[in-house]
Coordinates of C-alpha atoms in Angstrom, one line a residue:
Chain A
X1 CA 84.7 116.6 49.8
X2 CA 88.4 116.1 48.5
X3 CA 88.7 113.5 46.0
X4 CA 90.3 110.6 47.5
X5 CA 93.7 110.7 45.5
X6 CA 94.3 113.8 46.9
X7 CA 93.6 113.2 50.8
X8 CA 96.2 113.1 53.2
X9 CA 97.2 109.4 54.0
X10 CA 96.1 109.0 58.1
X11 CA 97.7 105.5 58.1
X12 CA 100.2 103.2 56.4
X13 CA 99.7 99.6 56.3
X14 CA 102.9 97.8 54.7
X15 CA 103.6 94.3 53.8
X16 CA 101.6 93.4 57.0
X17 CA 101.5 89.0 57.7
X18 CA 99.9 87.9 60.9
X19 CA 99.9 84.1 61.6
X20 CA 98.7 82.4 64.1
X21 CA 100.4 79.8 66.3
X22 CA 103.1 80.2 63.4
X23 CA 101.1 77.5 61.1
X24 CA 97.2 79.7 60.4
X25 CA 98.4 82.2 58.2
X26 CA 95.9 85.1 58.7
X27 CA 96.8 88.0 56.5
X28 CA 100.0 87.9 53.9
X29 CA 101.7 90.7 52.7
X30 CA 98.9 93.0 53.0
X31 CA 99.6 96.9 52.1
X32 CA 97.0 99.1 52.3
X33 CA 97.1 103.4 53.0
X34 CA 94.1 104.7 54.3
X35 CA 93.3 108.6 53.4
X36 CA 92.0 110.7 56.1
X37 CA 88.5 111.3 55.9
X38 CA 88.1 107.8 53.4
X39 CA 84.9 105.8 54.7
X40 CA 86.8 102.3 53.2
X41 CA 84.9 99.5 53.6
X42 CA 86.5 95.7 54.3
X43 CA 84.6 93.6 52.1
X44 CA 85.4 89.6 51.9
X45 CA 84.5 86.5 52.2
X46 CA 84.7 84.7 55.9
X47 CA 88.2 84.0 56.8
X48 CA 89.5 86.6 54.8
X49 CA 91.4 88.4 57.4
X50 CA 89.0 91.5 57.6
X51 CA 88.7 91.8 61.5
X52 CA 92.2 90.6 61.7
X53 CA 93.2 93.8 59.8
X54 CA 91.0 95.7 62.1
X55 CA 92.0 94.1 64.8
X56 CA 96.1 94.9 64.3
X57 CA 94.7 98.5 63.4
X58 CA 93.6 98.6 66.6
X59 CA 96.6 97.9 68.4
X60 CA 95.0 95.1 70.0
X61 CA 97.1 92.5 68.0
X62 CA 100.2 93.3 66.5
X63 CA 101.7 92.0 63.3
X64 CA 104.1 89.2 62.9
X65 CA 105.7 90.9 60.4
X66 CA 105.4 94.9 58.3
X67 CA 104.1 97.6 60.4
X68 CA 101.6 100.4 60.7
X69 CA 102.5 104.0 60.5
X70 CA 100.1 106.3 61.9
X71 CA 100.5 110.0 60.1
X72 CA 102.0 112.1 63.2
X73 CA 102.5 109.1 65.1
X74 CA 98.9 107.9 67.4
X75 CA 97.6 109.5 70.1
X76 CA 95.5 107.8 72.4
X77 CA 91.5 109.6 71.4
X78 CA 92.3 108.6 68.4
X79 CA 90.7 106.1 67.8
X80 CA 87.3 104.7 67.9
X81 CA 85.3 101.5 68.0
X82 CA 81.9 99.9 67.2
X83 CA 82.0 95.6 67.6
X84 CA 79.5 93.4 65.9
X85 CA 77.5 93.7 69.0
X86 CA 76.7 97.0 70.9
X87 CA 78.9 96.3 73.7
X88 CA 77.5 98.8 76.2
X89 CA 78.1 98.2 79.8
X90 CA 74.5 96.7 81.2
X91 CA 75.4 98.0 85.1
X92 CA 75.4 101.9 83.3
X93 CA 73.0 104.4 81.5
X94 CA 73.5 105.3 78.4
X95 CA 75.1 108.6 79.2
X96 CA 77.8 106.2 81.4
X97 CA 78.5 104.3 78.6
X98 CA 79.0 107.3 76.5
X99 CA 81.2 109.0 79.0
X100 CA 83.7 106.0 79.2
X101 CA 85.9 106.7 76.7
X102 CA 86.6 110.1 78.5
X103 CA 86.4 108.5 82.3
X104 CA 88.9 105.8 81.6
X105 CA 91.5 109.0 80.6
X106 CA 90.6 110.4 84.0
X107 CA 88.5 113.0 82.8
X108 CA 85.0 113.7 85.2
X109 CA 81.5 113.7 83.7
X110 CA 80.8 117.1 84.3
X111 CA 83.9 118.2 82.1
X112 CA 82.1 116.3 79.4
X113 CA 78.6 116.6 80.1
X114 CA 78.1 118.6 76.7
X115 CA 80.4 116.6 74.1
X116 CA 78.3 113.7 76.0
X117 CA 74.7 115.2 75.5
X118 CA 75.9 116.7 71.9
X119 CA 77.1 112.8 70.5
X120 CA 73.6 111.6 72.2
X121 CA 71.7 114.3 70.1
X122 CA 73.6 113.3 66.8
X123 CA 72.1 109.9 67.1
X124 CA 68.6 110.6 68.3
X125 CA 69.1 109.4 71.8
X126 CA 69.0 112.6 74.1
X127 CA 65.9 111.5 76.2
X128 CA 67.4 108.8 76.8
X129 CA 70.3 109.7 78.6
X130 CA 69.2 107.9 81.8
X131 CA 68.1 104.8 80.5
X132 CA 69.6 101.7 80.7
X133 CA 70.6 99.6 77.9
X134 CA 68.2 96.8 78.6
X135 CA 65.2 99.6 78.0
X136 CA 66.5 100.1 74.3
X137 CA 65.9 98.3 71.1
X138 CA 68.7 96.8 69.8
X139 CA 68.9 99.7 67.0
X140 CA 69.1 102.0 69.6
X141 CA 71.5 100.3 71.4
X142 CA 74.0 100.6 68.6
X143 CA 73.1 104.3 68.4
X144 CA 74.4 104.5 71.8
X145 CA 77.6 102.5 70.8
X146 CA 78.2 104.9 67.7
X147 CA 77.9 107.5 70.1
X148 CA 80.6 106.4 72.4
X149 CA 82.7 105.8 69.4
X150 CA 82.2 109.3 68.6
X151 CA 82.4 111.1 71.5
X152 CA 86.0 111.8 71.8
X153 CA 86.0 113.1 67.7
X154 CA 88.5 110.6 66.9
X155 CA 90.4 110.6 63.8
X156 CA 89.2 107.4 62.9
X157 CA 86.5 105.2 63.4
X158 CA 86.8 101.3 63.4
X159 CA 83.4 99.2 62.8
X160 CA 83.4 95.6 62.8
X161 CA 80.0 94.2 60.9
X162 CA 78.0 96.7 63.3
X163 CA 74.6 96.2 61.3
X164 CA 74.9 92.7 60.6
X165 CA 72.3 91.6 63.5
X166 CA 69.5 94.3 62.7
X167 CA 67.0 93.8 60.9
X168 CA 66.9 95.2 57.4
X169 CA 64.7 98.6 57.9
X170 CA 66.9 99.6 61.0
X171 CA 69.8 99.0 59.1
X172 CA 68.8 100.6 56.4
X173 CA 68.4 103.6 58.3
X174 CA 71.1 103.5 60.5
X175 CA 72.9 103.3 57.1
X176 CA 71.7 106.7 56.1
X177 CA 72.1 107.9 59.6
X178 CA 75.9 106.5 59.5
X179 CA 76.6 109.3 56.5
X180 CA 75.2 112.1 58.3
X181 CA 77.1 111.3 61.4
X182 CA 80.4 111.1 59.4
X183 CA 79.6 114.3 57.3
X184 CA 78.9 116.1 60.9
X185 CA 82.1 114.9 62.8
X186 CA 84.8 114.5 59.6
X187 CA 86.6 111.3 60.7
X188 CA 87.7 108.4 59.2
X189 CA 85.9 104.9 59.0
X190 CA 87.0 101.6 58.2
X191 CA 84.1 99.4 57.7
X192 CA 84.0 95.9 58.2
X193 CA 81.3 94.2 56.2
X194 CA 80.4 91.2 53.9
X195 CA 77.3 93.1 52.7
X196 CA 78.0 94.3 48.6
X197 CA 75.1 96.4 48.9
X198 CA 76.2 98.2 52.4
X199 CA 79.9 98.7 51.2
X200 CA 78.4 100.2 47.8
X201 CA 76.2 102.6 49.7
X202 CA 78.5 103.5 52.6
X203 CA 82.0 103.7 51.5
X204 CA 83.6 105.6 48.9
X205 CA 86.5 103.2 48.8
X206 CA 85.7 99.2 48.6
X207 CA 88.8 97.2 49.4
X208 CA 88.0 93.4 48.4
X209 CA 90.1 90.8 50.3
X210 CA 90.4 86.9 49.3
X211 CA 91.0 84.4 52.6
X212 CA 93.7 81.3 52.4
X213 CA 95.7 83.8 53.1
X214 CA 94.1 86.9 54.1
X215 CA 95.1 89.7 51.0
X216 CA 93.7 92.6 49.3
X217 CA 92.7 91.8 45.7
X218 CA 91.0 94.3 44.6
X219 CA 90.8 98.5 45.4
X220 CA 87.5 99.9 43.8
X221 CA 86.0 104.1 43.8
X222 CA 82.5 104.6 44.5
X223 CA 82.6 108.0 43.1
X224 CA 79.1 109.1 44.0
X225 CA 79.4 112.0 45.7
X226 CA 77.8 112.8 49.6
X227 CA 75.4 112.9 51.2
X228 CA 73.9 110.0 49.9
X229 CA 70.2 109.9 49.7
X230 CA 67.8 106.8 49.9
X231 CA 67.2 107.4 46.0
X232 CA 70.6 106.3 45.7
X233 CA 69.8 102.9 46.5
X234 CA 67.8 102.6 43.3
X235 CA 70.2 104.3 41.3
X236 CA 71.6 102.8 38.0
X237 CA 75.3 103.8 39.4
X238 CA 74.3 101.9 42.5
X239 CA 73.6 99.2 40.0
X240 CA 76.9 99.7 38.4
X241 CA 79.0 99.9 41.8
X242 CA 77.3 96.8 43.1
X243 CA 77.9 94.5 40.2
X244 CA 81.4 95.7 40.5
X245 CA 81.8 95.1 43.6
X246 CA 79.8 91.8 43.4
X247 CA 82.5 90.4 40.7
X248 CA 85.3 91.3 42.9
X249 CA 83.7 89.6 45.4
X250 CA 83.0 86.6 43.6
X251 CA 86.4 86.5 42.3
X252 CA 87.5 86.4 45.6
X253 CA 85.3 83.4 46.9
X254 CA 86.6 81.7 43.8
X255 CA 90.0 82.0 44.6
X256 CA 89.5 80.7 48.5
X257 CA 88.0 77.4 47.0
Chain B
X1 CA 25.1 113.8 68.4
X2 CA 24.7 112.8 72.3
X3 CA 26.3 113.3 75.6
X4 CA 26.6 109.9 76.3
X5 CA 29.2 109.7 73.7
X6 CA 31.1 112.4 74.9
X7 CA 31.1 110.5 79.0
X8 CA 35.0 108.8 79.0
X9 CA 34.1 104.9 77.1
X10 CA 34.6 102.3 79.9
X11 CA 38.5 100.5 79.2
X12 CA 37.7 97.9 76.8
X13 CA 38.9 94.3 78.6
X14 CA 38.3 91.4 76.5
X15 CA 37.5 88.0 77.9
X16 CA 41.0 86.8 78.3
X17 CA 42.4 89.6 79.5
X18 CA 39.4 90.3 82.1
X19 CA 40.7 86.5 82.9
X20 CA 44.6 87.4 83.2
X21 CA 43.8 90.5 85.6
X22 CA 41.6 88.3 87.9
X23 CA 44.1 85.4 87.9
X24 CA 47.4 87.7 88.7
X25 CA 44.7 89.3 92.1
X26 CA 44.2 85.8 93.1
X27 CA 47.6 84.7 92.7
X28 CA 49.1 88.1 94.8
X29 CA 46.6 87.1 97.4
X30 CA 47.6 83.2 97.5
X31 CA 51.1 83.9 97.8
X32 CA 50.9 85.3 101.3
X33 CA 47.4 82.9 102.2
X34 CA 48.4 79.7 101.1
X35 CA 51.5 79.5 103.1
X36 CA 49.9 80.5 106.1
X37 CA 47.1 78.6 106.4
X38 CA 49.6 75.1 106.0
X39 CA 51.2 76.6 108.3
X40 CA 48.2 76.9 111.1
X41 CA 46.6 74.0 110.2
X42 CA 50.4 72.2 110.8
X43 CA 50.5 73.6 114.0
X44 CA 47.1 72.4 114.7
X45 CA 47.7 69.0 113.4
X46 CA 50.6 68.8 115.6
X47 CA 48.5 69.7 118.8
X48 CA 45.8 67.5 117.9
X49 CA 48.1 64.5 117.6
X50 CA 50.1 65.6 120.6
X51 CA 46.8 65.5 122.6
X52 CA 44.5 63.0 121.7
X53 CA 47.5 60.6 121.4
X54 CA 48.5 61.7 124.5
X55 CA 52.4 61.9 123.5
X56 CA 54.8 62.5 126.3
X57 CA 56.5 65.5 126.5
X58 CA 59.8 63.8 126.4
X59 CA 59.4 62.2 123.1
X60 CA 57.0 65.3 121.0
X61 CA 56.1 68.3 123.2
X62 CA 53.0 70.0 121.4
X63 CA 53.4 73.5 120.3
X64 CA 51.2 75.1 123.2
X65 CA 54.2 73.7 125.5
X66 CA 57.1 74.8 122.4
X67 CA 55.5 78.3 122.9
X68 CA 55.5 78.1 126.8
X69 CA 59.4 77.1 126.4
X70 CA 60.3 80.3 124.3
X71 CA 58.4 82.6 126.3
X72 CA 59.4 80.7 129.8
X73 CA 63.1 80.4 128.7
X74 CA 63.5 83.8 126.9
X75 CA 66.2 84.7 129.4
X76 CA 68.0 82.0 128.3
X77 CA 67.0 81.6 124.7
X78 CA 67.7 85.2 123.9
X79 CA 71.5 86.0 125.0
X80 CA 72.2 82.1 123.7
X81 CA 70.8 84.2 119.9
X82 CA 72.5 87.1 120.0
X83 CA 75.8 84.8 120.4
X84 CA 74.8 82.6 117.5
X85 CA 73.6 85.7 115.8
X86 CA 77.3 87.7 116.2
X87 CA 78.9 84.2 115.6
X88 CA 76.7 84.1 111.9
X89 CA 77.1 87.6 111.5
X90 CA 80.7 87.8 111.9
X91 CA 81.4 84.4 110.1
X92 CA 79.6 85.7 107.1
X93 CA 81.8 89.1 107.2
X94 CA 85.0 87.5 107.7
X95 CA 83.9 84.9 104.4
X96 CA 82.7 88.3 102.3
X97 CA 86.4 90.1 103.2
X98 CA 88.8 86.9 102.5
X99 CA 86.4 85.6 99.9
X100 CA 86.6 88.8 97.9
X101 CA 90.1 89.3 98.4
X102 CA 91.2 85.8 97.4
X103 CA 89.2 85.9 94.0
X104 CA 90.6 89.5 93.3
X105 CA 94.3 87.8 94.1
X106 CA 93.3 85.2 91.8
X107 CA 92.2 86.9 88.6
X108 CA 95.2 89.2 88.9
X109 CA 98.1 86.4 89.5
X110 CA 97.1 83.4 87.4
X111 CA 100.4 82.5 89.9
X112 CA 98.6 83.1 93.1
X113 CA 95.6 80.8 92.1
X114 CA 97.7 78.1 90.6
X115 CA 99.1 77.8 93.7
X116 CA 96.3 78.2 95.9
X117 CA 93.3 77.6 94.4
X118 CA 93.5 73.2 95.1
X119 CA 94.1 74.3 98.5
X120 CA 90.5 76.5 99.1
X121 CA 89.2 73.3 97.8
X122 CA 90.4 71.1 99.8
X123 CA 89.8 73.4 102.7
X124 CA 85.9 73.0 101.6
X125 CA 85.7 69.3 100.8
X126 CA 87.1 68.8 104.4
X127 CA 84.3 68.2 106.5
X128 CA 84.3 71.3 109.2
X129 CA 82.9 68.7 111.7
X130 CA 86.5 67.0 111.3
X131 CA 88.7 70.2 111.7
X132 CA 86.2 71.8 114.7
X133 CA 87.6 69.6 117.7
X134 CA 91.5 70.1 116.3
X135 CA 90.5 73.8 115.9
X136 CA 89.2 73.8 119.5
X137 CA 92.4 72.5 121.2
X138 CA 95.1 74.9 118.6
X139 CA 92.7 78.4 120.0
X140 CA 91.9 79.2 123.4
X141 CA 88.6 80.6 122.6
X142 CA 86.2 78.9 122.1
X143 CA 84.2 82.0 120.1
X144 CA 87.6 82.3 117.9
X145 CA 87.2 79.0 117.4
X146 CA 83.4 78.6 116.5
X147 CA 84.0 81.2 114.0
X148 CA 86.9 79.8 112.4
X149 CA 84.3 76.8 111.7
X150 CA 81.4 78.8 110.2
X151 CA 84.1 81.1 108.2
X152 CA 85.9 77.7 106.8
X153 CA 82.1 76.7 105.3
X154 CA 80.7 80.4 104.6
X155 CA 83.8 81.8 102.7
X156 CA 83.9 78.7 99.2
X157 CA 81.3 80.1 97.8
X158 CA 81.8 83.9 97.8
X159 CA 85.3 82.8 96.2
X160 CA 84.3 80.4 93.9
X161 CA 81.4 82.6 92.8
X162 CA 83.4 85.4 92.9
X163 CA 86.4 84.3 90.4
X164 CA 83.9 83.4 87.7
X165 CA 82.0 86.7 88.0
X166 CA 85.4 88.7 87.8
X167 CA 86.6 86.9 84.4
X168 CA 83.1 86.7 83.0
X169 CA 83.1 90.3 81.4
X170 CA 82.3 90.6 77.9
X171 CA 85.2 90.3 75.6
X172 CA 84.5 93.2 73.5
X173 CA 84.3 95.4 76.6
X174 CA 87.7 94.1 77.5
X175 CA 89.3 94.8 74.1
X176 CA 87.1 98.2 74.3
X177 CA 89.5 98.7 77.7
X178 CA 92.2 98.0 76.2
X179 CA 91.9 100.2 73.0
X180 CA 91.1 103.4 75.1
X181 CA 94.1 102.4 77.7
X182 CA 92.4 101.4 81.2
X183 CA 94.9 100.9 83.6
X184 CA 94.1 97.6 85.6
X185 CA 92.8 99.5 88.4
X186 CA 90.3 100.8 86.1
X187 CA 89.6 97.3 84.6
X188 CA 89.0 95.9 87.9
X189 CA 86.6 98.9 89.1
X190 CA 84.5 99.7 86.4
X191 CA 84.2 96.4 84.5
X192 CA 85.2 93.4 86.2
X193 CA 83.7 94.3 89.3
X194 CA 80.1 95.0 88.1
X195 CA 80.4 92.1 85.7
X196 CA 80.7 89.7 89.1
X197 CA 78.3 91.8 91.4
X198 CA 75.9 89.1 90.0
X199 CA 77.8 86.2 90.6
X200 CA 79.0 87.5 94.2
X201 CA 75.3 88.2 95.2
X202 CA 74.5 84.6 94.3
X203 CA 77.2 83.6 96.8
X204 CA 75.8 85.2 99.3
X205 CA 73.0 84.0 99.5
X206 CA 74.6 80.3 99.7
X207 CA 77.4 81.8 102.2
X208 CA 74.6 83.2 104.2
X209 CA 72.8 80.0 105.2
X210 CA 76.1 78.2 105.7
X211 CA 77.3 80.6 107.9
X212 CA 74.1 79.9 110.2
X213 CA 75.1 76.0 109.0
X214 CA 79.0 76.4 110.2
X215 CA 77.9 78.3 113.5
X216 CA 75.8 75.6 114.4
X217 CA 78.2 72.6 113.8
X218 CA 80.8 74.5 115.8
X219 CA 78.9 74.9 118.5
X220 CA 77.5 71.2 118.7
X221 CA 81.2 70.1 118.3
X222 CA 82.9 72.9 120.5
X223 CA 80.1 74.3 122.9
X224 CA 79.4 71.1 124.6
X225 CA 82.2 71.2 127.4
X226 CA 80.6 73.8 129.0
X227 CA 81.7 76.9 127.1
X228 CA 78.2 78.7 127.3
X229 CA 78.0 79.2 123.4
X230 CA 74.9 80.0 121.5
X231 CA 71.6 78.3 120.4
X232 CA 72.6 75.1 119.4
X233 CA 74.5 74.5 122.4
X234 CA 71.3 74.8 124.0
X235 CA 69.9 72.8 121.9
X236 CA 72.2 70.1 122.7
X237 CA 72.2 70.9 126.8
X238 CA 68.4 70.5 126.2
X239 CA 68.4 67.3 124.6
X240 CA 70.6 66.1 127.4
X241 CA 68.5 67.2 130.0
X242 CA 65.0 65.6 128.0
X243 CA 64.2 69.0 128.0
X244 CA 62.0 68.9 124.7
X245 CA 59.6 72.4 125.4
X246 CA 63.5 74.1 125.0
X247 CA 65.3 72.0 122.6
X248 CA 62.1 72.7 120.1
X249 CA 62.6 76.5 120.9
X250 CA 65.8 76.6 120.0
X251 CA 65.4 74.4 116.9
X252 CA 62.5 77.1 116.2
X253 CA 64.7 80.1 116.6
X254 CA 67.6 78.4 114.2
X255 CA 65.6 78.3 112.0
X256 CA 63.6 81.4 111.9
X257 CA 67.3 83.3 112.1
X258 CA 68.1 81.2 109.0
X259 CA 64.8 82.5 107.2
X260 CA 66.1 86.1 108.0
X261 CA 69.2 85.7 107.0
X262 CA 68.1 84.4 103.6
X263 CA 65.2 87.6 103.4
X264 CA 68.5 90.3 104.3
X265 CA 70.9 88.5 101.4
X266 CA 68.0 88.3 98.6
X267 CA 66.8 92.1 99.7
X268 CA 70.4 93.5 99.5
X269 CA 70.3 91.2 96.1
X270 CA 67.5 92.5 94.7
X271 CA 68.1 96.2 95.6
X272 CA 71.6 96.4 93.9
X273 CA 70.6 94.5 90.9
X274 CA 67.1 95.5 89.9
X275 CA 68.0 98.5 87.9
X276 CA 69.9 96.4 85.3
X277 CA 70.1 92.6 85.7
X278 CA 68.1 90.1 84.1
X279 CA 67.4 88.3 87.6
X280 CA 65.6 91.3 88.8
X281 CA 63.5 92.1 85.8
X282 CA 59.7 91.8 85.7
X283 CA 58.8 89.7 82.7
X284 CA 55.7 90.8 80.6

């Protein structure tokens, strides 16, 4: 994999504020380049501005002030998105759900019937293309909403805190599962989380924000190189990584209170 | 080794289980029994009392002289249905189309319900018994009329039911529509619509029985000058006449329309939401 200094930046984040019926100032001055094929994580404390960043990434808020510049300008399929929660549509099967990022650009299922069947297979769920999402664990269920986020091979990939409800052994190996699926499709992913241990483990850049307002504080490398095993976990530069990460961290709490 | 171990082991059932199985039979059986059997020994309670009593027929006819009615007055009983039944029927059509309609033309215009929305209300608050005898003398029939009644009752709760299932989609679905560029055709189709189905189906089943509930009313107000209108104008001719024997008949046939009305709303409900809603879903 390229090191990161070298990557092409995908998108440019500069002096970005966002504030909220012009008195809750959300994010300040907030630059930030993200390299294609980074998997950056968005670590902070509550309040920090994380989704907010996401969320103006998205296009689904814009900025009071700065702007983001996509790399060759933003095409529609590129972008993808996993929420907190799995978000699937409960009225539709699993291969529905997947096929909705396609269907709402007009494009029939049996166009995409492979690209559908092939993102299923990449997260274990083939046989289980006509279920609905009521019949699936809730691991399962965000295995179907990582597969929708995938299907169109987006250039990046925008995940707000998807683990944070699962237990610790599904996240643990949806974790490991997360790297694969990166690996096999090459995108981007900006990770939301307030998890040291998952941004350590994920990510190979850690951006640390502080809230009051919303900033970046800290930029750290987790130089580590993929794929990731589970030893990693119990690595001493695991160790390392996570205390760093942990101090940034901390520094940041400190300077919200 | 023996052959008896190799012969399939009977299923192991513990005690409580053994229990739960014979409890769920019983209770599949009861359902349909139960009712049944209050309802003969109602029926038989009713003829006892009529008889030994000895009740006039012009205060409680017994049920032997309630069946003689129906099958007596069928003639008259059955056309007098199918007009209560079109006059239902099409009430509860008209309430599904404008219903609908409205609550689509509210969640698109916030304008549109601004400015209408007090106005359904106060359409529904209105008792229909007060509007039916304006109603009768602005529309020169009588069935337009009647059905104007059971639509003004039938149509509140498909479009009260219906605006809060079409802005109850999930949030994050909305934002996922909007990252990936739905148009608001799309919005509408594939998420805003299945997000209601739910809520409409509920106001169905409400609009359903108030159809039946309007039709009646309308009639009673409107059928009584002699405009040959459904069931419950018979009803009311009947009373008039101290015919009891036909004025129970009628009441009976209201009634059992009403029951089939609500078994053809929850069927259609239970068939389009089984696959997917927690309404439908068997607990275990």
């Amino acid at each position: 994999m390229t090191p990161i200094r070298e990557r092409p930046p995908l998108l440019t984040m500069s002096h970005i504020e966002k504030t909220f019926a012009g008195e809750v100032v959300a994010l300040k001055d907030m630059n930030l380049t993200v390299n294609d094929g980074d998997f950056m994580s968005l670590l902070g404390p509550s309040g920090c501005g994380k989704s907010t960043a996401l969320r103006l990434i998205s296009g689904l808020m814009h900025p009071t002030r700065g702007k983001i510049e996509w790399a060759g300008g933003q095409g529609s399929d590129d972008l993808g998105v996993v929420f907190q929660e799995p978000t699937l549509m409960p009225w539709a099967t699993v291969a529905q759900n997947v096929w909705l990022p396609f269907r709402l650009r007009g494009t029939p299922y049996s166009a995409v019937k492979d690209e559908i069947l092939e993102a299923l297979k990449l997260v274990g769920l083939e046989k289980f293309q006509t279920s609905y999402p009521r019949e699936l664990s809730g691991g399962m269920k965000m295995r179907v909403s990582i597969a929708r986020a995938m299907v169109t091979k987006p250039r990046l990939i925008l995940m707000d805190e998807p683990f944070a409800a699962l237990d610790e052994i599904t996240r643990f190996k949806l974790n490991n599962d997360l790297l694969e699926l990166k690996a096999a499709i090459g995108c981007t992913v900006i990770f939301v989380t307030h998890s040291v241990f998952e941004s350590v483990f994920l990510s190979d850049r850690i951006v640390v924000m502080a809230a009051r307002p919303g900033r970046v504080i800290h930029e750290l490398e987790v130089d580590t190189p993929y794929p990731r095993s589970e030893d990693f976990r119990t690595s001493s530069e695991y160790a390392a990584h996570t205390r760093a990460a942990s101090e940034a961290l901390g520094e940041a709490i400190e300077l919200a209170a | 080794m023996t052959i008896a171990e190799n012969a399939p082991a009977p299923a192991i059932v513990d005690q409580e289980e053994a229990t739960r199985a014979r409890r769920a039979r019983i209770n599949r059986i009861a359902k349909w029994t139960l009712p049944s059997l209050v309802m003969v020994l109602s029926i038989l309670a009713w003829h006892l009392y009529v008889t030994i009593n000895e009740i006039p027929h012009y205060i409680l006819p017994g049920p032997v002289l309630v069946a003689q009615s129906i099958v007596n007055d069928w003639e008259l009983l059955w056309p007098a249905m199918l007009t209560t039944t079109r006059l239902t029927v099409f009430a509860l059509i008209l309430a599904i189309l404008g219903g609908v309609a409205l609550a689509v033309a509210f969640t698109q215009s916030k304008w549109a319900e601004m400015s209408f929305f007090p106005y359904a209300v106060i359409l529904q608050v209105t008792p229909v018994i007060a509007i039916a005898p304006l109603l009768q003398i602005y529309m020169d029939s009588a069935f337009a009329a009647a059905l104007a009644c059971a639509w003004i009752v039938a149509f509140f709760p498909i479009l009260s039911n219906t605006t809060i299932g079409l802005k109850s989609a999930d949030h994050n679905l909305e934002d996922l529509f909007t990252i990936y560029g739905a148009t608001r055709w799309q919005r509408l189709r594939l998420l805003a619509a299945p997000s209601a189905l739910p809520f409409f189906l509920g106001g169905l089943k409400i609009a359903g029985g108030l159809a039946l509930i309007g039709a009646v009313v309308a009639e009673f107000v409107i059928g009584r000058s002699g405009t040959g209108l459904g069931l419950a104008s018979t009803l009311l001719e009947a009373s008039y006449r101290f015919n009891f024997g036909r004025l129970y008949a009628a009441l009976i046939l209201i009634s059992a329309m009403g029951v089939v009305i609500f078994a053809i709303t929850s069927l259609i409900s239970h068939l389009m939401l089984r696959k997917w809603h927690e309404s439908a879903l068997k607990r275990e």
